[in-house]
Coordinates of C-alpha atoms in Angstrom, one line a residue:
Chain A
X1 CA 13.6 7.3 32.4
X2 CA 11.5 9.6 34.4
X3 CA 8.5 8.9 36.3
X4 CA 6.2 9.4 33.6
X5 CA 3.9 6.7 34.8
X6 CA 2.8 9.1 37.8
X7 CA 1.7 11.7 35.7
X8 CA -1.9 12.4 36.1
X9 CA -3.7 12.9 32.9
X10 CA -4.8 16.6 31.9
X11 CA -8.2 17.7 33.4
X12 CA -11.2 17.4 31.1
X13 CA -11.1 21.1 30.3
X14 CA -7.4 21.3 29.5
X15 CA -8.3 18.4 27.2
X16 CA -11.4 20.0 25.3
X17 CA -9.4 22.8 25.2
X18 CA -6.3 22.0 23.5
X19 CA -8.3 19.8 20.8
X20 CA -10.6 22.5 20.2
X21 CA -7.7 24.6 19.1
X22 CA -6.1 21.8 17.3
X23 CA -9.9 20.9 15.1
X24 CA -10.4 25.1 14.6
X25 CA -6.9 25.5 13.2
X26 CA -7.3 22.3 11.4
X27 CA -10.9 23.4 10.0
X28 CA -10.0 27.0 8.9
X29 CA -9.0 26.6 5.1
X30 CA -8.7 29.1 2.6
X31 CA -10.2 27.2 0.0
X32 CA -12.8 26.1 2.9
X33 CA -13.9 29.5 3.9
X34 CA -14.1 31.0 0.2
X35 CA -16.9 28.6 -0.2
X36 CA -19.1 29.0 2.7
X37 CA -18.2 32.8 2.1
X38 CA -19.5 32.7 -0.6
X39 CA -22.6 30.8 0.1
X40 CA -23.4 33.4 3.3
X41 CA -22.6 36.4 0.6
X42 CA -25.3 34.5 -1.8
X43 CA -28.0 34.4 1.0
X44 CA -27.3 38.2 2.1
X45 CA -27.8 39.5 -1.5
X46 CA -31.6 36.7 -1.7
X47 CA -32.2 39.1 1.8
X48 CA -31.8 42.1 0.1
X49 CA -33.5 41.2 -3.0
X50 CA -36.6 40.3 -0.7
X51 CA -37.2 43.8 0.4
X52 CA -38.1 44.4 -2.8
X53 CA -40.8 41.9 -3.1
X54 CA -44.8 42.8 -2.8
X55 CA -45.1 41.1 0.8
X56 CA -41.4 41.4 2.5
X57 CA -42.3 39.6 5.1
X58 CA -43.3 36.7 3.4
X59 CA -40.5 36.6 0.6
X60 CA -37.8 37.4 3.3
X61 CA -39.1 34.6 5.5
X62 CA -39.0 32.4 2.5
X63 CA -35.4 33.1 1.4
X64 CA -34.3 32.7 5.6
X65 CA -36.1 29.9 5.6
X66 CA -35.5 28.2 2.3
X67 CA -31.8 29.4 1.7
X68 CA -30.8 30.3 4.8
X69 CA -32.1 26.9 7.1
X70 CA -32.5 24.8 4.0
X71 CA -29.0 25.1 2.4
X72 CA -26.9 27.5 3.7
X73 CA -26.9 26.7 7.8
X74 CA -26.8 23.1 6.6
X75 CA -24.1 22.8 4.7
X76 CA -22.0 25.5 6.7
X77 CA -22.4 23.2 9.5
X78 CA -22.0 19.5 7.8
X79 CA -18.3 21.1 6.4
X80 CA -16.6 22.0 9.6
X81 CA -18.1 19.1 11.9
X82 CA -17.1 16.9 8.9
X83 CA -13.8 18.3 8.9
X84 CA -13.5 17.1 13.3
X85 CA -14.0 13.8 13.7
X86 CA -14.9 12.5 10.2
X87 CA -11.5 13.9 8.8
X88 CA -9.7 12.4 11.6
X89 CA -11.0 9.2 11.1
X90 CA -10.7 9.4 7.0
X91 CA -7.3 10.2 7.2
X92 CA -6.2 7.7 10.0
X93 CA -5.2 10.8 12.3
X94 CA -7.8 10.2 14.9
X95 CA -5.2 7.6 16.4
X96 CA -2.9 11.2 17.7
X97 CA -5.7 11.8 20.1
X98 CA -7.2 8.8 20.4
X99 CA -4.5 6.6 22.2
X100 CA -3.9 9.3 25.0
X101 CA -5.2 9.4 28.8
X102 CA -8.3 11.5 27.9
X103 CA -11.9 10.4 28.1
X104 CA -13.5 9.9 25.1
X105 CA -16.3 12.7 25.4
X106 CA -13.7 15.1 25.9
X107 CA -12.9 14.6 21.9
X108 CA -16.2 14.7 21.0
X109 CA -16.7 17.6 23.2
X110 CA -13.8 19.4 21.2
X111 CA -14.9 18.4 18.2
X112 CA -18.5 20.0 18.8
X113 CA -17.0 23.0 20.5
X114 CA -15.2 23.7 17.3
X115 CA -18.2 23.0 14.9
X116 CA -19.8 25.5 16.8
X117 CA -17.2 28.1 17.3
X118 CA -17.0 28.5 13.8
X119 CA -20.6 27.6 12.1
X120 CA -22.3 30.5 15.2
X121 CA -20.1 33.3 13.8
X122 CA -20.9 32.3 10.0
X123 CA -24.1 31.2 9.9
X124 CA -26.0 33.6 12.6
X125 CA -24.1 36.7 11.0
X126 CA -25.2 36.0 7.6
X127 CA -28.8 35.0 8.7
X128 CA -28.7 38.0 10.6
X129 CA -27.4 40.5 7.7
X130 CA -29.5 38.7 5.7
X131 CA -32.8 39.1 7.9
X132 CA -31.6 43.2 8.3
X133 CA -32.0 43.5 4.7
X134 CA -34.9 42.4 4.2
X135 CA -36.1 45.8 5.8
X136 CA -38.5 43.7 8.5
X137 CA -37.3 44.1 11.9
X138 CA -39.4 41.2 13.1
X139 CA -36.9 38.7 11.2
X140 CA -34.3 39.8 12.5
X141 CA -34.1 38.3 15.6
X142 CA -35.8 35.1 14.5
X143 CA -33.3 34.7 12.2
X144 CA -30.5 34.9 14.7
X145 CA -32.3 32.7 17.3
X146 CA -33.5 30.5 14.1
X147 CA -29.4 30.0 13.2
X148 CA -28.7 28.8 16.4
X149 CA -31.1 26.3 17.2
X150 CA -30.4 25.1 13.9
X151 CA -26.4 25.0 13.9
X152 CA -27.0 23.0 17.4
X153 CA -29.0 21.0 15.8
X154 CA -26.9 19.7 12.8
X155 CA -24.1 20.0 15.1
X156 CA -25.7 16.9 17.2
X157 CA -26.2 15.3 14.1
X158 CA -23.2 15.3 11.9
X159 CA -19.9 15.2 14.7
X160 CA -21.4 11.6 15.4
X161 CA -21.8 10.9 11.8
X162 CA -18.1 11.6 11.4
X163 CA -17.6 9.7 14.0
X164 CA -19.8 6.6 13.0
X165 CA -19.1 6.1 9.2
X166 CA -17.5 6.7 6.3
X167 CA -18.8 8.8 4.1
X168 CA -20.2 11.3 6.6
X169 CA -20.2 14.2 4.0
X170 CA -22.4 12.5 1.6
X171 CA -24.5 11.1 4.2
X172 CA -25.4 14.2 6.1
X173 CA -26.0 15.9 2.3
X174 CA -28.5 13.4 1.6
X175 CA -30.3 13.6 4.9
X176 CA -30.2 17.8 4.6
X177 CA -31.3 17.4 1.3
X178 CA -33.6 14.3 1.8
X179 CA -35.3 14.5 5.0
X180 CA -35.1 18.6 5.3
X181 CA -35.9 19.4 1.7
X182 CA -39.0 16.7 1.1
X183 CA -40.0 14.6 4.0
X184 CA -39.9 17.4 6.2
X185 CA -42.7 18.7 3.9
X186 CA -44.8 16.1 4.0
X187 CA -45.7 16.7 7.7
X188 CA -44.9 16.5 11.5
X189 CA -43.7 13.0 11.7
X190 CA -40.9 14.1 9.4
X191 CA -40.4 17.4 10.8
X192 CA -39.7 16.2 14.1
X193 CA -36.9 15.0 13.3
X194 CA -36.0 17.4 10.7
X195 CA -33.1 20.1 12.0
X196 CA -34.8 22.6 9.7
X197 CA -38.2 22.4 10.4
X198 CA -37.2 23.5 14.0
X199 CA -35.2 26.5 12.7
X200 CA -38.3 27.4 10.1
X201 CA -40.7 26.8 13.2
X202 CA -38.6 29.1 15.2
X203 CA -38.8 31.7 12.4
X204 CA -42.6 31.4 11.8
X205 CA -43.3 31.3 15.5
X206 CA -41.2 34.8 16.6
X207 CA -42.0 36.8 12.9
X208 CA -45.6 35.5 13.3
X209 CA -45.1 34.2 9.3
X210 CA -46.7 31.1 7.7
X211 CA -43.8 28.5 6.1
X212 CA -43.3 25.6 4.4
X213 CA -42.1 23.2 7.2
X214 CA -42.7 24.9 10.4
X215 CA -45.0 22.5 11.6
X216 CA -43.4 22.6 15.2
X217 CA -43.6 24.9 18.4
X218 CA -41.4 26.8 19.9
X219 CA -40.2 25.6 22.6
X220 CA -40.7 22.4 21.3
X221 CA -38.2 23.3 18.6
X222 CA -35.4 24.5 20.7
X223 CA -35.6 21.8 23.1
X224 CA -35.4 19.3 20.4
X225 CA -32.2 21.0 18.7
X226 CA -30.6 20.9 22.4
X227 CA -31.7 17.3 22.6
X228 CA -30.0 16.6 18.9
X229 CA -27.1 18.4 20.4
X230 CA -26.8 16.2 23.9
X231 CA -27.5 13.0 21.9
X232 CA -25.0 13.4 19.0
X233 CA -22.6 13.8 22.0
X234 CA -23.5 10.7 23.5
X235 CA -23.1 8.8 20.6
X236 CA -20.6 9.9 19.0
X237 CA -18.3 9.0 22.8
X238 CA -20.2 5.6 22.3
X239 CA -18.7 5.5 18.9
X240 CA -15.5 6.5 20.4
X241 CA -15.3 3.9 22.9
X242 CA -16.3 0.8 21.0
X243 CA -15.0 1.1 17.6
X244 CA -11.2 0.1 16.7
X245 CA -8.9 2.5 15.4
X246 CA -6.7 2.6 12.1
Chain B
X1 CA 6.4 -5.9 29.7
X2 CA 4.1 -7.2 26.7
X3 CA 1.6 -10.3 26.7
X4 CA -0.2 -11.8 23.7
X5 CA -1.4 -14.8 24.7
X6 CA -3.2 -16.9 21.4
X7 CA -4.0 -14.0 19.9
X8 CA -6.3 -14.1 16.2
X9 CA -7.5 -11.1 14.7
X10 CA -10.3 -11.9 11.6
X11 CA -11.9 -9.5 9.6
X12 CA -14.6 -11.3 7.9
X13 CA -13.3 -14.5 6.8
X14 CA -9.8 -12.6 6.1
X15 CA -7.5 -14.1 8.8
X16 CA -5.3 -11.3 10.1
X17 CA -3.5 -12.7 12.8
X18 CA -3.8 -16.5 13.4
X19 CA -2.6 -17.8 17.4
X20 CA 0.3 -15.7 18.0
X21 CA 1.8 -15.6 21.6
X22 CA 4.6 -14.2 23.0
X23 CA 6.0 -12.0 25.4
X24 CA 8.0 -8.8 25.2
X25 CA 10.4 -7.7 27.7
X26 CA 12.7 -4.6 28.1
X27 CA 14.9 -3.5 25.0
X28 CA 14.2 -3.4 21.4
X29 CA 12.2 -5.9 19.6
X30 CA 12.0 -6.3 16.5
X31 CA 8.7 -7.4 14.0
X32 CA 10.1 -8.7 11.2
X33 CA 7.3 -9.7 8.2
X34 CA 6.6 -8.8 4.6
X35 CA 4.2 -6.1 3.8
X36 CA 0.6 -7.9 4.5
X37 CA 1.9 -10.5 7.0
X38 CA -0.4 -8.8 9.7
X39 CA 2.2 -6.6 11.5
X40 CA 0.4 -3.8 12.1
X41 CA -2.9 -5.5 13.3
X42 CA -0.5 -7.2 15.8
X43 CA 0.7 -3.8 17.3
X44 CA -2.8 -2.1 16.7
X45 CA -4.0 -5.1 18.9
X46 CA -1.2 -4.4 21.4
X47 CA -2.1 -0.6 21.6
X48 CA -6.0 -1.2 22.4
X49 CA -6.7 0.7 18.7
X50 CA -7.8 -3.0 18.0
X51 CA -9.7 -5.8 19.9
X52 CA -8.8 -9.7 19.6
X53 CA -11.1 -12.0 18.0
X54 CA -9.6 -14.4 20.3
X55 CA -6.8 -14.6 23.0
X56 CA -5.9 -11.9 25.2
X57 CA -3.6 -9.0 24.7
X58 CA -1.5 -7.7 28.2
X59 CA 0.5 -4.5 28.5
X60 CA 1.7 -4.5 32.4
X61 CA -0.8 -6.6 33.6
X62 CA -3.4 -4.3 32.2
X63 CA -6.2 -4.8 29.0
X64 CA -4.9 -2.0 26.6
X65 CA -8.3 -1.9 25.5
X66 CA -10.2 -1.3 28.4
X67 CA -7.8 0.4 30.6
X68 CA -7.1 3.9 30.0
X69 CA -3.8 4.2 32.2
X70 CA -2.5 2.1 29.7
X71 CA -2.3 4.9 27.5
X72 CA -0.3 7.1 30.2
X73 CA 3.2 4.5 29.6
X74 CA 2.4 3.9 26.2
X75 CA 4.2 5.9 22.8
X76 CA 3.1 5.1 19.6
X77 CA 3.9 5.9 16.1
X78 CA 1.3 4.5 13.5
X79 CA 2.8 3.6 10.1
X80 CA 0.7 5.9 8.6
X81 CA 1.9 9.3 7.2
X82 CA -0.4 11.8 8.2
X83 CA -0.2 14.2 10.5
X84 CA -2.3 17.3 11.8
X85 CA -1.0 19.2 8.6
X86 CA -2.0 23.0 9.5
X87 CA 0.2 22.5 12.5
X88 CA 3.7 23.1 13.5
X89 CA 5.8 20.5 14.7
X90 CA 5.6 22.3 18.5
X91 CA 2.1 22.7 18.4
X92 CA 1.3 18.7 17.1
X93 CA 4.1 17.4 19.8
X94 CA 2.9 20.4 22.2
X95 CA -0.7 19.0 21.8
X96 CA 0.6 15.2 22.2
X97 CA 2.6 16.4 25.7
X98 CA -1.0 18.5 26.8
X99 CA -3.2 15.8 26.7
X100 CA -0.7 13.6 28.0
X101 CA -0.7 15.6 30.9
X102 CA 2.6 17.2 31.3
X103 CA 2.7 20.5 32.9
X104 CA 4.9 22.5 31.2
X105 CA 4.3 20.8 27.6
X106 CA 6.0 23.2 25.2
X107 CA 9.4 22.7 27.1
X108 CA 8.8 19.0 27.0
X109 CA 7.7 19.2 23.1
X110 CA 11.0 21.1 22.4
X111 CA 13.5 18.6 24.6
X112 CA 11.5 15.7 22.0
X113 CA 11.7 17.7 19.4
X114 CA 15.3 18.2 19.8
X115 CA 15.9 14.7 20.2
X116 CA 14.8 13.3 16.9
X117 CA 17.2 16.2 15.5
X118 CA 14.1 19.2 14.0
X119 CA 14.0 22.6 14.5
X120 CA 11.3 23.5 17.5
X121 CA 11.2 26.6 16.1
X122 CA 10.6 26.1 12.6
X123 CA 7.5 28.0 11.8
X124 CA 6.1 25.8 8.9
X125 CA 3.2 23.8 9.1
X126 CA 3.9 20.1 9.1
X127 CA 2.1 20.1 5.7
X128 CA 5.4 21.3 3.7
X129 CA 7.3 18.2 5.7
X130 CA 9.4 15.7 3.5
X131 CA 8.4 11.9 4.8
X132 CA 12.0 11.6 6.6
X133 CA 11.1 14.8 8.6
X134 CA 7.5 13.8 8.9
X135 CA 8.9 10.3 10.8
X136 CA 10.5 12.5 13.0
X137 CA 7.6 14.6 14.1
X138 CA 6.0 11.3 14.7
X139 CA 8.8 9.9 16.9
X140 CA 8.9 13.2 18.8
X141 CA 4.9 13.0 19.8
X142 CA 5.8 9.3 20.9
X143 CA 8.8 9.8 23.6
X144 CA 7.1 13.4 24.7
X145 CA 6.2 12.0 27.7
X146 CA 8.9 9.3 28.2
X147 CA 6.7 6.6 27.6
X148 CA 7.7 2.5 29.2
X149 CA 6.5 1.4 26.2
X150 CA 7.2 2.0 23.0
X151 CA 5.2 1.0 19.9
X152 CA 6.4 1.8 15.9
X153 CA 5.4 0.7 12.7
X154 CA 8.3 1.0 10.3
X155 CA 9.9 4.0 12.1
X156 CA 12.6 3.6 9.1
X157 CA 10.6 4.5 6.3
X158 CA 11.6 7.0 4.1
X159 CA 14.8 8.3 6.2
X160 CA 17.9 9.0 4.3
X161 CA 21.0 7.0 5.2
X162 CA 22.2 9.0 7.8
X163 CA 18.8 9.8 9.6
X164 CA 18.6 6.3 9.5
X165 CA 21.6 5.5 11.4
X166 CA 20.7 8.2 13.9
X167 CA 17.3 6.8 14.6
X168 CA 18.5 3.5 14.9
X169 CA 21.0 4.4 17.5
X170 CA 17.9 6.3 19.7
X171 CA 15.9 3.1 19.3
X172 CA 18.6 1.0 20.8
X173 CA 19.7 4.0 23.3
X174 CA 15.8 3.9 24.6
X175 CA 15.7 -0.2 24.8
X176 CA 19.3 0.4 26.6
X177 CA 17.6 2.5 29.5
X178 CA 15.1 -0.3 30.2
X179 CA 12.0 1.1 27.9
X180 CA 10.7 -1.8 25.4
X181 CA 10.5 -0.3 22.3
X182 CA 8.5 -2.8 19.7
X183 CA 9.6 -1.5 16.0
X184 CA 8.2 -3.5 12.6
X185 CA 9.9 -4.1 9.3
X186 CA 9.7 -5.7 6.4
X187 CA 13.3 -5.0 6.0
X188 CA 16.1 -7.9 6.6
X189 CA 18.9 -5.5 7.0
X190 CA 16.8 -2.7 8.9
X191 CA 16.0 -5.4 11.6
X192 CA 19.8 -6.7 11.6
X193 CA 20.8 -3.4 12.6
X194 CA 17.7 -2.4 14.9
X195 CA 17.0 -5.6 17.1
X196 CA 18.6 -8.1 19.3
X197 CA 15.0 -9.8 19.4
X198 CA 13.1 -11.0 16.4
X199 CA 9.7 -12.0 16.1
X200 CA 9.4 -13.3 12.4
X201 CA 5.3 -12.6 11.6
X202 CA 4.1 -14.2 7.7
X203 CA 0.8 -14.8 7.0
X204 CA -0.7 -13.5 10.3
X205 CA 1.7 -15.8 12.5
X206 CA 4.4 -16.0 14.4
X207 CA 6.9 -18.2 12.3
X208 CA 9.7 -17.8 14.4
X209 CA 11.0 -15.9 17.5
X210 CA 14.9 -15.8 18.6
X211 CA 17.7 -13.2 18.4
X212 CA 18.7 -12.0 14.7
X213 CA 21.7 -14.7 14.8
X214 CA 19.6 -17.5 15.4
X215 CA 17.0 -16.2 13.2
X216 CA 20.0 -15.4 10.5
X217 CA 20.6 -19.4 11.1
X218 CA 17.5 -20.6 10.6
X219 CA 16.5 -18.8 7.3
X220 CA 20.0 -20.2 5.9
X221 CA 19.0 -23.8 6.8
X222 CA 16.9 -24.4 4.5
X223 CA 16.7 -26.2 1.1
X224 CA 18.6 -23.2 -1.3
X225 CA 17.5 -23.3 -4.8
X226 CA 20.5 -23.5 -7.6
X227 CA 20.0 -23.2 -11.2
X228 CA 23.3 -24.3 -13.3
X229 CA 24.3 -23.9 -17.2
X230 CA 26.1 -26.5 -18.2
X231 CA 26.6 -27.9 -22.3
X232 CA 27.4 -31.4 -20.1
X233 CA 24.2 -30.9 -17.9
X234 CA 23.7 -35.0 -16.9
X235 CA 27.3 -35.6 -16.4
X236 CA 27.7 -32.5 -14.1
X237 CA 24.6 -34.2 -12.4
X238 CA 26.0 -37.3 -11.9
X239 CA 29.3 -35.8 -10.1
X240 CA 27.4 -33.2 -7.4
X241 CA 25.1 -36.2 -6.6
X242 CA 27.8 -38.6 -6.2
X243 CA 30.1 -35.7 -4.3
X244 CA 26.6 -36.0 -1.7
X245 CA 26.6 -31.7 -2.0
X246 CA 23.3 -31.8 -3.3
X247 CA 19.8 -33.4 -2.7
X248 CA 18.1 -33.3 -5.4
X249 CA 18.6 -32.5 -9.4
X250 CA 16.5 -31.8 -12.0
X251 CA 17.1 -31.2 -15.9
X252 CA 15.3 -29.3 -18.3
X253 CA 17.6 -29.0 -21.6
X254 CA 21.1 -27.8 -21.0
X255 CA 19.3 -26.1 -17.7
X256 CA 20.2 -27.7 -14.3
X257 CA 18.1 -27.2 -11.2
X258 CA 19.7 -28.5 -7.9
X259 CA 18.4 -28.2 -4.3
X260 CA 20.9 -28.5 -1.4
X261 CA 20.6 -27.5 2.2
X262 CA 24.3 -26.6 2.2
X263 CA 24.7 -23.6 0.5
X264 CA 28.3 -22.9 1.3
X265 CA 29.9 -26.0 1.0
X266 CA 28.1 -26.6 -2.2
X267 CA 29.5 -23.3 -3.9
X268 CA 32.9 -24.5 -2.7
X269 CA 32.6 -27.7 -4.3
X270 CA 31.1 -26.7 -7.8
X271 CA 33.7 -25.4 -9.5
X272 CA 36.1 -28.6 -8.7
X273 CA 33.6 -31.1 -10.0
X274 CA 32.6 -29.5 -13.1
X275 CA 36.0 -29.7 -14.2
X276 CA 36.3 -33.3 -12.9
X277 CA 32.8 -34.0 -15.0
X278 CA 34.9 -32.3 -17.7
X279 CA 31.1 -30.2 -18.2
X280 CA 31.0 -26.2 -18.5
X281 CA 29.9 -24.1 -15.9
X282 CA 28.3 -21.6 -18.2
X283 CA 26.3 -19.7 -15.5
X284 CA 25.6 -20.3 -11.7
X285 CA 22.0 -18.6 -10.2
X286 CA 20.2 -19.2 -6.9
X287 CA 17.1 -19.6 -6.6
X288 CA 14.6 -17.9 -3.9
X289 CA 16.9 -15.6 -2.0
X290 CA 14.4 -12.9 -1.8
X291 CA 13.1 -12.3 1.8
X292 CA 9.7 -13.3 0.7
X293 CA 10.3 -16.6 -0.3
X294 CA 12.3 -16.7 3.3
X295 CA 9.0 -16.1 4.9
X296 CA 7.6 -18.9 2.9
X297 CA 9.8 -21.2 3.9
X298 CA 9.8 -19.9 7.6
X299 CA 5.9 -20.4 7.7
X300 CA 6.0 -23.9 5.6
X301 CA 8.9 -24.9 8.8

């Protein structure tokens, strides 16, 4: 037997780096990334089709808005964080990393890492494309910046939902669908805790357009998408530490 | 090395694990139970994947639970089947050795790898594994770092014969150098050939604790069911009762049911008295020799 008591645990960053590169290679499906391909390809073609509209400003900040924040950044982002944590504990895997010397954030940090790693590429490129062919320069960049708050938004929300219960997946549909697609509506109440309303704020507040749902300011709306972020974090290493383990 | 100390585990009103102590020293132990007896909430208790309703749970002095060097002389192999399936064998042990903290942790996933007899080089994702191989993988990320303690819940499922044998004789070879190695079954045989120490577990307690020989002992001293055809069944009564080889009879038809707590000398003496009773012996059948009703008896003792 060797000394293998005296071996010091990996550093924090070894740690969050190696299950980073274990969730992105366990994330990236075929079958997976057909889907949300398809879905980005969907909201391109809505992008080009708006420059074609009587007010392009307007119909493309609708279709970024509506089928880009609404659906497609949503559900990009609820697939691969549901497919870190919440797969891991569906499939009784979690125990491979959860019984070794590594802190519990350092899982949930992974696990966020690669949520984001793959959702930024996806769902800011499409936005982006999207935004481009709407022919108004002025969404571009709110799309983009629009994409990210957004993806770090959901992010914070659905790794600790993985994390927390069962049936994640349908959970964080219902509460995109729910809270995002009707409370959100209904004022700022909702829409402060709405993920999409501080995308679609961000959106209306950089392309200077009126939309449905953009009740919040700016900085407001970035801050609270970093907060959702930090906090999903937290509690998903909460979840971590207290709950047993199949 | 081990310490449960009136351990109970409930889930609602179920009653996983009722009062169990023991304690668990070098060398292989074995957990002997039938499927649902509670043997893998016991070693998910002992792990820290689980916390006790009641009782305490020691692993070198330390709360496996709340103390994460625990986890740095600790291996464990769920019973589980699943695996990171996109991976390769070398990256899923590689990743076990990384955040174990080894330095060089593909050499270390290899020498495991190597060990439990798969190819460290095979490029297939563990996806395309047969269950035999996938058991391997899965003792491979458990002895990656030379664990002091090792935990397994039915290591033997689903090898072949041979892979079997060769995983039994690691198990022992590991409990030889000092490690304790804690491996379930439901298996009678399996556990004959795996541990010196038994812990019997049925119905979420510890029914009885000893090597296999005197656990062998005790499951064979016990009232053995016998059911006899006879076309002279209360004359063939009359002679086992009066040759004292049996202690008690029942009769249903030509059907005999005896009970005796001397199995051997009672099969010896059958055949004599029937043809003193001058009754057929048209067909000899014991009762209750399947391992379950064992564990009935073992947790009724």
């Amino acid at each position: 037997m060797n000394e293998a008591s005296t071996i010091s645990p990996p550093s924090s960053v070894v740690a969050i780096v190696a299950m980073t590169s274990m969730f992105v290679r366990e994330m990236v499906t075929r079958g997976r990334f057909a889907a949300l391909g398809g879905l980005a390809a969907l909201l391109v073609l809505l992008g080009f089709a708006a420059r074609f509209g009587d007010d392009r400003l307007q119909t493309g900040g609708d279709v970024l808005a509506g089928l880009g924040l609404g659906v497609v950044v949503p559900i990009t982002t609820l697939v691969l964080a549901s497919a870190t944590l919440g797969r891991l504990r569906g499939d009784q895997t979690l125990v491979y990393i959860w019984l070794r010397p590594v802190p519990r954030y350092t899982m949930v940090a992974a696990a966020t890492a690669a949520t984001l790693v793959l959702a930024l590429p996806l769902c800011v490129g499409s936005m982006v494309l999207a935004g481009l062919l709407t022919g108004e320069s002025a969404l571009i960049g709110a799309s983009a910046v629009a994409a990210v708050v957004t993806v770090a938004g959901y992010t914070g929300v659905f790794v600790p939902l993985g994390a927390a219960v069962k049936r994640s997946f349908i959970i964080g549909l219902v509460y995109v669908l729910v809270w995002g697609g009707l409370l959100a509506k209904l004022g700022t109440g909702f829409a402060s805790l709405s993920v999409e309303s501080f995308g679609v704020s961000v959106i209306e507040k950089l392309a200077d357009v009126e939309l449905s749902g953009g009740n919040l300011g700016l900085a407001a709306s970035v801050l609270s998408a970093l907060g959702f972020l930090v906090m999903g974090v937290a509690v998903a290493t909460w979840q971590l530490r207290r709950r047993e383990v199949d | 090395m081990i310490r449960c100390a009136s351990v109970s585990k409930f889930f609602g009103q179920l009653v996983a694990v009722s009062d169990v102590s023991f304690d668990i020293g070098p060398g292989v132990t074995a957990l002997l139970g039938p499927n649902g007896a509670g043997k893998s909430t016991l070693l998910r208790l002992i792990t820290g994947q689980a916390t006790p309703s009641k009782g305490s749970v020691e692993i070198l002095g330390l709360d496996p639970r709340g103390d994460r060097t625990v986890a740095q002389m600790l291996g464990v192999a769920p019973q589980q089947e699943m695996l990171f399936d996109s991976q390769t064998p070398l990256e899923f042990v590689g990743l076990a050795a990384t955040l174990q903290g080894l330095d060089d942790s593909e050499t270390a996933a290899r020498a495991a790898l190597d060990k439990v007899e798969l190819d460290a080089d095979d490029p297939r994702p563990i996806a395309t594994y047969s269950k035999g191989m996938r058991q391997r993988v899965k003792l491979a990320q458990v002895i990656v770092h030379d664990p002091q303690i090792l935990v397994l819940d039915e290591p033997l499922t689903g090898l072949d014969p041979r892979q079997r044998l060769s995983m039994i004789s690691l198990l022992k070879s590991l409990g030889a150098e000092g490690r304790c190695v804690v491996v379930s079954s439901h298996v009678l045989e399996e556990v004959e050939r795996i541990g010196s120490r038994v812990l019997v577990i049925a119905k979420g307690r510890l029914a009885a604790e000893g090597d296999f020989h005197e656990i062998r002992a005790l499951m064979n001293d016990r009232p053995h069911g016998v059911e006899l055809r006879s076309d002279r069944p209360r004359e063939l009564a009359m002679h086992l009762i009066g040759a004292g080889v049996v202690d008690s009879v029942t009769i249903v038809g030509g059907l005999l049911t005896v009970e005796t707590n001397d199995l051997s000398s009672f099969s010896r003496a059958v055949a004599p008295i029937a043809v003193a009773a001058a009754a057929s012996l048209d067909e000899m059948k014991p009762l209750d020799e399947d391992l379950e009703s064992v564990f009935r008896f073992l947790v009724g003792s």
